[in-house]
Tab-separated table of C-alpha atoms in Angstrom:
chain	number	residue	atom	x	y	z
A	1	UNK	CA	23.317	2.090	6.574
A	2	UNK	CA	21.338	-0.947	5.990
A	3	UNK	CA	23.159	-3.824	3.267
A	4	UNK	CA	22.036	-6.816	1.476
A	5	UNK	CA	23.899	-9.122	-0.595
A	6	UNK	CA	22.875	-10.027	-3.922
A	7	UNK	CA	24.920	-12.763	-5.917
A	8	UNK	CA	24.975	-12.343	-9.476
A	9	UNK	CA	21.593	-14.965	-9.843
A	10	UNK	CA	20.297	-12.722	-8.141
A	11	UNK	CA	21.153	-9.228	-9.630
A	12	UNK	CA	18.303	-8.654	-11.802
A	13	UNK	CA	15.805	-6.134	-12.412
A	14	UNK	CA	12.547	-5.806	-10.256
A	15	UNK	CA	10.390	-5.296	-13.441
A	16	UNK	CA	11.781	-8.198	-15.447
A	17	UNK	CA	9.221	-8.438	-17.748
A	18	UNK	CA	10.348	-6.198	-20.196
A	19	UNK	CA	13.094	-7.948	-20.751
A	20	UNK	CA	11.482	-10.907	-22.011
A	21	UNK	CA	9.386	-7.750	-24.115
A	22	UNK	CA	12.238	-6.662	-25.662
A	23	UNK	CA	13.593	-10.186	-26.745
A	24	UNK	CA	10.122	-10.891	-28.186
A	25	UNK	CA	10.163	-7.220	-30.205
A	26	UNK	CA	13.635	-8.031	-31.731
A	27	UNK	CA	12.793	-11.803	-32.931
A	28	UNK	CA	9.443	-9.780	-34.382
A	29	UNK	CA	11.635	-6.855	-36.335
A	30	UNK	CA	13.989	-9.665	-37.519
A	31	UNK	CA	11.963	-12.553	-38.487
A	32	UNK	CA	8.994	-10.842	-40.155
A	33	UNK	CA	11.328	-9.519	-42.451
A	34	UNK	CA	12.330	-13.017	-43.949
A	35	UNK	CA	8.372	-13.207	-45.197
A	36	UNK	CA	9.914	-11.089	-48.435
A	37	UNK	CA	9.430	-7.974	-50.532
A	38	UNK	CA	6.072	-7.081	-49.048
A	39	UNK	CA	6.884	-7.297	-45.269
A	40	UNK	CA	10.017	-6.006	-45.733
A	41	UNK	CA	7.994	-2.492	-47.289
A	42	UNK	CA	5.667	-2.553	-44.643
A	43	UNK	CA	8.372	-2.434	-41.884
A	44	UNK	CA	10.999	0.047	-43.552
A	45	UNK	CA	7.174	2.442	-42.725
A	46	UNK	CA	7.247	1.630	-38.854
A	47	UNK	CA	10.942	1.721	-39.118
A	48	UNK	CA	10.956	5.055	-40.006
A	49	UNK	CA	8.027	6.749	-38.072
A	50	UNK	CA	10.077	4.286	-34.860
A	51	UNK	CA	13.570	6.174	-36.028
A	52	UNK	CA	15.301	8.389	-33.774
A	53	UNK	CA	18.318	10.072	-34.336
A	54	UNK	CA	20.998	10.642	-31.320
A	55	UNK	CA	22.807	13.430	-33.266
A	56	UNK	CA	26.235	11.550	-32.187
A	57	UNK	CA	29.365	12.784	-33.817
A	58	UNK	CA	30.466	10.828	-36.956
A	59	UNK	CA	26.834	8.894	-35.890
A	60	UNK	CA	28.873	6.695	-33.689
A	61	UNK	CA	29.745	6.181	-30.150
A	62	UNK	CA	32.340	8.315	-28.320
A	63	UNK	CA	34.000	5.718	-27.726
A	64	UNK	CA	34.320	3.953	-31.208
A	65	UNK	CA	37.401	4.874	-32.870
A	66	UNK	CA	35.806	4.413	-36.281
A	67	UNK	CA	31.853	2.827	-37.215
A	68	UNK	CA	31.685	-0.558	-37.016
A	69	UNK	CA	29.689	-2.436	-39.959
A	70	UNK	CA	26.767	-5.137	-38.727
A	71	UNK	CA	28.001	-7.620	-41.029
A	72	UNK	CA	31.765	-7.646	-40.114
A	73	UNK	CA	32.347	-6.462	-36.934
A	74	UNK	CA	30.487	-6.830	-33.291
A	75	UNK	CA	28.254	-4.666	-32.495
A	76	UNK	CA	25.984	-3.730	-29.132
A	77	UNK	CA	22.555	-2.413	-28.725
A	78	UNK	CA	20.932	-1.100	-25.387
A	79	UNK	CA	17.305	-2.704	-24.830
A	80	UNK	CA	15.107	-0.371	-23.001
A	81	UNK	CA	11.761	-0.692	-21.121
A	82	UNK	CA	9.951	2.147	-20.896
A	83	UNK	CA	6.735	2.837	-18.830
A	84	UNK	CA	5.047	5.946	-20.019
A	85	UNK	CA	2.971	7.708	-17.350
A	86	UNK	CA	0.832	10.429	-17.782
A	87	UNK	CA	3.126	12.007	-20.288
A	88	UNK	CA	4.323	10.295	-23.303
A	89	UNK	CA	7.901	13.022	-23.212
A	90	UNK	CA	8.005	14.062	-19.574
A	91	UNK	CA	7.373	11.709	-17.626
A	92	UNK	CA	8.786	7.875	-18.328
A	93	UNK	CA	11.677	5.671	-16.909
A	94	UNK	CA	13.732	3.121	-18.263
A	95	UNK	CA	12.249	0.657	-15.797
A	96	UNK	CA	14.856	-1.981	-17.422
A	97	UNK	CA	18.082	-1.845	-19.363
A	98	UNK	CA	19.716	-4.846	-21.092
A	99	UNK	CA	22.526	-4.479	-23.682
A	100	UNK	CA	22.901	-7.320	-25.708
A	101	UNK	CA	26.226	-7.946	-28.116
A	102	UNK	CA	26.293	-9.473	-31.249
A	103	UNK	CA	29.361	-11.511	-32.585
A	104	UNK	CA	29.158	-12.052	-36.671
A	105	UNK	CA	32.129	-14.337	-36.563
A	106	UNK	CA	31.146	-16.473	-33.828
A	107	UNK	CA	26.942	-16.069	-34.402
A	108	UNK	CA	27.070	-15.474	-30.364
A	109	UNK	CA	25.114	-12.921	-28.590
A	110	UNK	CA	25.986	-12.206	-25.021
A	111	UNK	CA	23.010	-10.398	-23.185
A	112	UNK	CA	23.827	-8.627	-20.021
A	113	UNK	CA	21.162	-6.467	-17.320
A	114	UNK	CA	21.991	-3.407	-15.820
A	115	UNK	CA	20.396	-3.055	-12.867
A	116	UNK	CA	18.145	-0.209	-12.521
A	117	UNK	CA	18.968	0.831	-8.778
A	118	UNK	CA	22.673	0.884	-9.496
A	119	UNK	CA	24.123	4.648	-8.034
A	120	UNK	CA	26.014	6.124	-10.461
A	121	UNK	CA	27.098	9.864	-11.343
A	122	UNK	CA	24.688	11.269	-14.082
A	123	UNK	CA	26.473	13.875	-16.177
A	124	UNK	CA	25.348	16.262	-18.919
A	125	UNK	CA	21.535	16.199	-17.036
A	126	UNK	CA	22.082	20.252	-16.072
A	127	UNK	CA	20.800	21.301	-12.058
A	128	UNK	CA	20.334	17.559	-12.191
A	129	UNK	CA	23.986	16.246	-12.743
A	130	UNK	CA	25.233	14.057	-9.395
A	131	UNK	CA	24.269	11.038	-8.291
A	132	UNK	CA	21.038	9.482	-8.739
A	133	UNK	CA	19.765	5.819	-9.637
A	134	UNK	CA	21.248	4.955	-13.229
A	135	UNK	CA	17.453	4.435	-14.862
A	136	UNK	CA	16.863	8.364	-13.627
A	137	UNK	CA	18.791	9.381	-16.991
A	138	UNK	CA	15.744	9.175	-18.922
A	139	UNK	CA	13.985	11.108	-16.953
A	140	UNK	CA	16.713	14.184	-16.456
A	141	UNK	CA	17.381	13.553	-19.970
A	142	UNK	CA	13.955	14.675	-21.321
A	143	UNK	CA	13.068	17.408	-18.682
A	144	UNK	CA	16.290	19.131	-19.461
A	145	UNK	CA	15.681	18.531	-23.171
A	146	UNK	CA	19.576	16.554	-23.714
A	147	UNK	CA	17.636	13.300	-24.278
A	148	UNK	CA	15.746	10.836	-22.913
A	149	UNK	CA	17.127	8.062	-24.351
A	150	UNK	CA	20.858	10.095	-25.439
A	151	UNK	CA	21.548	10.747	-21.889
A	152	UNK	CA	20.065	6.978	-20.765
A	153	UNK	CA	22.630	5.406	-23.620
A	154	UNK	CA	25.695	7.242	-22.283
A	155	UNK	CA	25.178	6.905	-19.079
A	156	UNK	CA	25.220	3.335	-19.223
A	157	UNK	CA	28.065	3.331	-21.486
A	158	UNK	CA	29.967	5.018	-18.992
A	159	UNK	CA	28.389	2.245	-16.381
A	160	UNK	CA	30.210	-1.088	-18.501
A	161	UNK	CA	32.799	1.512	-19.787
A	162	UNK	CA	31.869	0.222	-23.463
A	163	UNK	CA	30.779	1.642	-26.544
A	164	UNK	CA	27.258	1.197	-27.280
A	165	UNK	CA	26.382	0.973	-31.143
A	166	UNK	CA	22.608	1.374	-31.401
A	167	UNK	CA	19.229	0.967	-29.097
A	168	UNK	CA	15.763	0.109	-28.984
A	169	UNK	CA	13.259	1.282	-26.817
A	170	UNK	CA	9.794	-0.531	-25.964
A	171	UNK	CA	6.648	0.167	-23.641
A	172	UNK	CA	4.284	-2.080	-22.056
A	173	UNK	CA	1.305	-1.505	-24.486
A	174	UNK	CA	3.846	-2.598	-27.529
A	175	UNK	CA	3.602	-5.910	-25.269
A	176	UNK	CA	0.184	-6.579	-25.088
A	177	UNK	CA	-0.463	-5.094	-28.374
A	178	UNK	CA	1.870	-7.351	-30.431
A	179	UNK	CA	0.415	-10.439	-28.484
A	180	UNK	CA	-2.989	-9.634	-29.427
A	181	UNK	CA	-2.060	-8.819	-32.998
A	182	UNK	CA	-0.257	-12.417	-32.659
A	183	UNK	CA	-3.970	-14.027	-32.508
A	184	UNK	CA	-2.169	-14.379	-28.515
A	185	UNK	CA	-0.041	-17.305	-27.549
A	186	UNK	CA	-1.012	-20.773	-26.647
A	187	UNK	CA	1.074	-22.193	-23.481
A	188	UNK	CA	0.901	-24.912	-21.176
A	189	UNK	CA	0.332	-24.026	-17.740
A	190	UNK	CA	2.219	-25.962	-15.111
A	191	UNK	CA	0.912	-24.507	-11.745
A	192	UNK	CA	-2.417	-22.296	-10.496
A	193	UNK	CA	-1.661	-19.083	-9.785
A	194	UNK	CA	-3.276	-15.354	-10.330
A	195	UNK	CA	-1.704	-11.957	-10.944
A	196	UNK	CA	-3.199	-8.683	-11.309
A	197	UNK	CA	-3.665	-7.019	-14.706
A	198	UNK	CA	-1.766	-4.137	-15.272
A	199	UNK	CA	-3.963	-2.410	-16.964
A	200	UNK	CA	-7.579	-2.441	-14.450
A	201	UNK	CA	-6.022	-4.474	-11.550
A	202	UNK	CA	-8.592	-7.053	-11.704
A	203	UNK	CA	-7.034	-10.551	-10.888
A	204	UNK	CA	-6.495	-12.507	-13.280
A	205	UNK	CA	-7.085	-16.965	-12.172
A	206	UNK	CA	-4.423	-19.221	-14.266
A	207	UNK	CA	-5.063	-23.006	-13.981
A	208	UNK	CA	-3.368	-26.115	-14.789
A	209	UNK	CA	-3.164	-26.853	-18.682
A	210	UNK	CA	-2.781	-25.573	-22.011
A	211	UNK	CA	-4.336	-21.797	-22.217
A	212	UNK	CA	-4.689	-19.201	-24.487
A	213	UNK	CA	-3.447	-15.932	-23.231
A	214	UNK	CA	-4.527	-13.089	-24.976
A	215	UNK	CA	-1.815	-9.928	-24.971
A	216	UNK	CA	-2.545	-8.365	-20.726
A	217	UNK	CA	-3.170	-12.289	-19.700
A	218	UNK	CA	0.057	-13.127	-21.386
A	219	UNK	CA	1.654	-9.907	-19.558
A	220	UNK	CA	0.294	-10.791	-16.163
A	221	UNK	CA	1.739	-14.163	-16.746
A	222	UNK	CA	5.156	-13.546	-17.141
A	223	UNK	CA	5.169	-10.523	-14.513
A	224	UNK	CA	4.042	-12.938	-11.320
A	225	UNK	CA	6.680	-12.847	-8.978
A	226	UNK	CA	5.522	-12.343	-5.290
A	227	UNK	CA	3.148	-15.091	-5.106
A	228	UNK	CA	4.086	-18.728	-2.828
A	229	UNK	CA	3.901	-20.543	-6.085
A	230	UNK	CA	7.109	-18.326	-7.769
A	231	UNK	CA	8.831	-20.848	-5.624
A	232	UNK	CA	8.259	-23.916	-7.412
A	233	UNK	CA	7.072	-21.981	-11.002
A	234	UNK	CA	9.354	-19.682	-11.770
A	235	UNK	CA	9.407	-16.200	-13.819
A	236	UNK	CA	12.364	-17.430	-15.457
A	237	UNK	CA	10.517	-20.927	-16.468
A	238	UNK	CA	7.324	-18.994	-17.643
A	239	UNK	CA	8.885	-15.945	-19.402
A	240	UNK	CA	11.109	-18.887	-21.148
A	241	UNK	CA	7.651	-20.710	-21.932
A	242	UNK	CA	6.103	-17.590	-23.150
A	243	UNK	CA	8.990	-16.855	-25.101
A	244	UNK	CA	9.115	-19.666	-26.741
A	245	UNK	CA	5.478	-19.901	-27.694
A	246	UNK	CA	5.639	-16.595	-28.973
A	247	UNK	CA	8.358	-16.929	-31.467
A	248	UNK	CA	6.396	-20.256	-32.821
A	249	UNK	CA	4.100	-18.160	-33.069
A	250	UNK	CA	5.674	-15.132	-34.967
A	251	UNK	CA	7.078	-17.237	-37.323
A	252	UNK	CA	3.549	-19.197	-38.371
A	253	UNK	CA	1.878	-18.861	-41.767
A	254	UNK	CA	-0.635	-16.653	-40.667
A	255	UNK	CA	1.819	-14.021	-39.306
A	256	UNK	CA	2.372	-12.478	-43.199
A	257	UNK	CA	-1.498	-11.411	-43.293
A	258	UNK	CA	-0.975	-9.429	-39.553
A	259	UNK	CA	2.347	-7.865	-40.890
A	260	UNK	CA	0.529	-4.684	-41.850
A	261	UNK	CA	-0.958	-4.300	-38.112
A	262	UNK	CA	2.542	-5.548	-36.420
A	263	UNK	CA	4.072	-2.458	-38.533
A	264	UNK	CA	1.398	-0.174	-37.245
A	265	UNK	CA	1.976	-1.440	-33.653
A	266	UNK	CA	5.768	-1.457	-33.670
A	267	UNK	CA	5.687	2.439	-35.163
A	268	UNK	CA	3.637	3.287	-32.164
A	269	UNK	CA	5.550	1.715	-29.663
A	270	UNK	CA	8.965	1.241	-30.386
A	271	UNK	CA	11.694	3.741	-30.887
A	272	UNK	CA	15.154	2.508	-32.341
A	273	UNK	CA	18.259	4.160	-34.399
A	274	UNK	CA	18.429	0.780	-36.469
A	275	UNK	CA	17.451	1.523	-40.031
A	276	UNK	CA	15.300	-0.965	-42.121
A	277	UNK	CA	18.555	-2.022	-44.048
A	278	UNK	CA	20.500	-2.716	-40.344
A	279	UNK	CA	17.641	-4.509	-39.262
A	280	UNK	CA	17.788	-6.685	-42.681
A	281	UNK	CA	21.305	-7.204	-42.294
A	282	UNK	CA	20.638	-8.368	-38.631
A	283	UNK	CA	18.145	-10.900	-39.524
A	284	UNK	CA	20.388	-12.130	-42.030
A	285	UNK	CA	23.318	-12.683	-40.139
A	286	UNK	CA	21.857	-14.017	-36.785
A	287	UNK	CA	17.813	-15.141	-37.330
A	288	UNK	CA	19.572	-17.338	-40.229
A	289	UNK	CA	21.946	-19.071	-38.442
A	290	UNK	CA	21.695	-22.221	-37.408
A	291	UNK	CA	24.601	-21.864	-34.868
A	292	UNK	CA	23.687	-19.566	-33.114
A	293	UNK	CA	24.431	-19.062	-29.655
A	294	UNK	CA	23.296	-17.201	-26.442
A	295	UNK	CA	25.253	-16.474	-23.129
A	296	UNK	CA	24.113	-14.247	-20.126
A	297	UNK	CA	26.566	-12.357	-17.824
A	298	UNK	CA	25.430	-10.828	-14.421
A	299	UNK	CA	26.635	-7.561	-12.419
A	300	UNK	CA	27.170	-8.859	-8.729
A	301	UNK	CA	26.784	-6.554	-5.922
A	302	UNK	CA	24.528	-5.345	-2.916
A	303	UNK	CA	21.351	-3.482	-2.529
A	304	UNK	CA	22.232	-0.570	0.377
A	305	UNK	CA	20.136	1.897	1.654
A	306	UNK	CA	21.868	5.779	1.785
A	307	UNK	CA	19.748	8.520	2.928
A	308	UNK	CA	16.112	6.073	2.887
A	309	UNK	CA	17.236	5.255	-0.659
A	310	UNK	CA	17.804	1.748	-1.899
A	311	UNK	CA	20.711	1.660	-4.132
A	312	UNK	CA	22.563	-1.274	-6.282
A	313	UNK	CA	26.164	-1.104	-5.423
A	314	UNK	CA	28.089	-2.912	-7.830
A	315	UNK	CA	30.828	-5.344	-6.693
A	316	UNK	CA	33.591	-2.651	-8.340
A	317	UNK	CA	35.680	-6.177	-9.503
A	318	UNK	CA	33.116	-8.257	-10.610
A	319	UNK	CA	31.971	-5.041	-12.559
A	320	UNK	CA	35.625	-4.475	-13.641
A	321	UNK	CA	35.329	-7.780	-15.066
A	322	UNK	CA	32.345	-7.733	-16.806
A	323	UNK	CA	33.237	-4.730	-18.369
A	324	UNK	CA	36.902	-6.065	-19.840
A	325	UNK	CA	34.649	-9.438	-21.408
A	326	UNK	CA	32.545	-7.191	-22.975
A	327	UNK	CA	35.196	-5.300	-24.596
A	328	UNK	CA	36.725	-8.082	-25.479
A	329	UNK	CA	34.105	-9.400	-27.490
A	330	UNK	CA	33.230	-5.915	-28.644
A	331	UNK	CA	36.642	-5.369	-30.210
A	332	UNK	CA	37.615	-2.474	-28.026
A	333	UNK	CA	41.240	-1.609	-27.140
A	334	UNK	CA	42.425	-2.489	-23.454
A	335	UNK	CA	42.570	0.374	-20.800
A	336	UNK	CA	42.242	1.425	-17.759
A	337	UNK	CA	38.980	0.782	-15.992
A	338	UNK	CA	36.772	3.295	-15.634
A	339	UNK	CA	33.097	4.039	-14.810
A	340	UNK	CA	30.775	6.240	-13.216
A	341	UNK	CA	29.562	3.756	-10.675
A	342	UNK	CA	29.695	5.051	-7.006
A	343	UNK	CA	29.705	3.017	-3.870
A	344	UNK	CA	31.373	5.066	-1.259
A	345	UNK	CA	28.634	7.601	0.813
């Protein structure tokens, strides 16, 4: 049984990338809405073709005692990252998970990664309920027909041992595609480096200075992570640049006369529960606020090797911990501490 530590810096997922996707996609749903009456039409259309109903009881979580309202209480949404393969229903993964919770008293959102190794006990996933790597739940959940994205939700509800309110789901080509529909993004490049593309693995040279990515440059750029210079030029310093450039640009003039193709893109790509009014109501509350205010909490634990598979083990206190914040801030009675997570053999 082979172990390695990883602090909590260091406890994040391998394909990080979509992370930085999914922040992008949200600041897109909520800020093109604030353009008015006609972007606000042409979203409730990719809204609804995006829409995807869990069939939950009462439409809530099991673990809600009654629905909560986006512009009173706190709320959470799971973020996933979804690589297709060569079936659209069969054969994806949620490559990364992120839940992020929303405070409208406070105007704070706390954003915290699950890590896609972590071993856990799947459940409801029929011959394949045991234990498996958490991000396997979308898999089991669409071959046995419970779910993809159901069975992904509960399972990492039962992970933090919170409730999760609502989700949204994004692939790679939603990425590239919203970049390019962007006109790209303009950023200034601090180091040389290449990557490969995704797409045709041809490399891909990025020098010194202000450049223009188009939408697989701009996904090659934030994905470089094994190269020397990662050392000195971080992911986290480029996916913050690219960020940043991206909402600038998002939010420019010219964005209203692309809202029509954004829509189009977002319909294709994107799958979510929100309806056009929640997603209103969210851009309302938070995109509005000038006091608004981001924090980032980490699961701590080891990567371990059981049977030539690498797992995340969760540190089961650091975990307990997390969990308790997040109910905390999530309005959620105090019990006992429970999850699915398991670390022994």
């Amino acid at each position: 049984m082979e172990r390695k530590s990883r602090s909590a810096k260091k406890a994040k997922p391998k394909n990080k990338v979509m992370k930085i996707t999914l922040l992008v996609i949200i600041i897109l749903l909520l800020s093109v809405t604030s353009y008015g009456t006609y972007a606000f039409v042409k979203f409730k259309n990719a809204y609804d073709s995006s829409k995807v109903d869990l069939n939950r009881e009462g439409n809530k979580s099991d673990l809600r005692e009654e629905d909560v309202s986006f512009t009173k209480d706190p709320i959470s949404i799971l973020l996933l990252g979804i690589e297709n393969y060569s079936s659209k229903t069969k054969d994806g993964r949620a490559d990364t998970q992120m839940v992020i919770t929303l405070d409208p008293d406070t105007s704070e959102i706390n954003l915290i990664t699950v890590p896609r190794d972590a071993r856990v006990k799947i459940e409801n996933a029929g011959e394949y309920t045991g234990i498996h790597k958490i991000n396997a739940a979308y898999n089991y959940g669409s071959i046995t027909d419970y779910g993809a994205i159901k069975l992904q939700l509960e399972t990492v509800e039962k992970f933090l041992n919170i409730p999760i309110d609502n989700f949204i789901a994004v692939n790679f080509d939603g990425f590239r595609d919203i970049v390019d529909a962007l006109g790209g993004v303009t950023i200034d490049v601090k180091e040389d480096f290449w990557e490969d593309n995704f797409y045709d693995r041809k490399r891909i040279e990025f020098h010194k200075g202000e450049a223009h990515l188009n939408g697989e440059e701009a996904l090659a750029f934030v994905r470089m992570r094994k190269r020397a210079v990662n050392a000195s030029y971080s992911r986290e310093e480029r996916q913050r640049q690219f960020l940043t450039a991206t909402i600038n640009q998002a939010k420019s003039t010219n964005t209203i006369f692309k809202i029509g193709q954004i829509a189009d893109i977002l319909g294709k790509n994107v799958e979510t529960d929100l309806n056009s009014n929640e997603i209103y109501a969210l851009q309302k509350q938070y995109l509005s606020s000038k006091n608004i205010s981001t924090k980032t909490l980490e699961i701590q634990g080891e990567d371990q090797y059981i049977n030539d598979v690498s797992y995340f083990m969760p540190d089961m206190e650091n975990l307990e911990k997390v969990s308790m914040e997040l109910r905390k801030i999530l309005k959620v009675k105090e019990g006992n501490f429970k999850t699915n997570a398991v670390i022994e053999r």
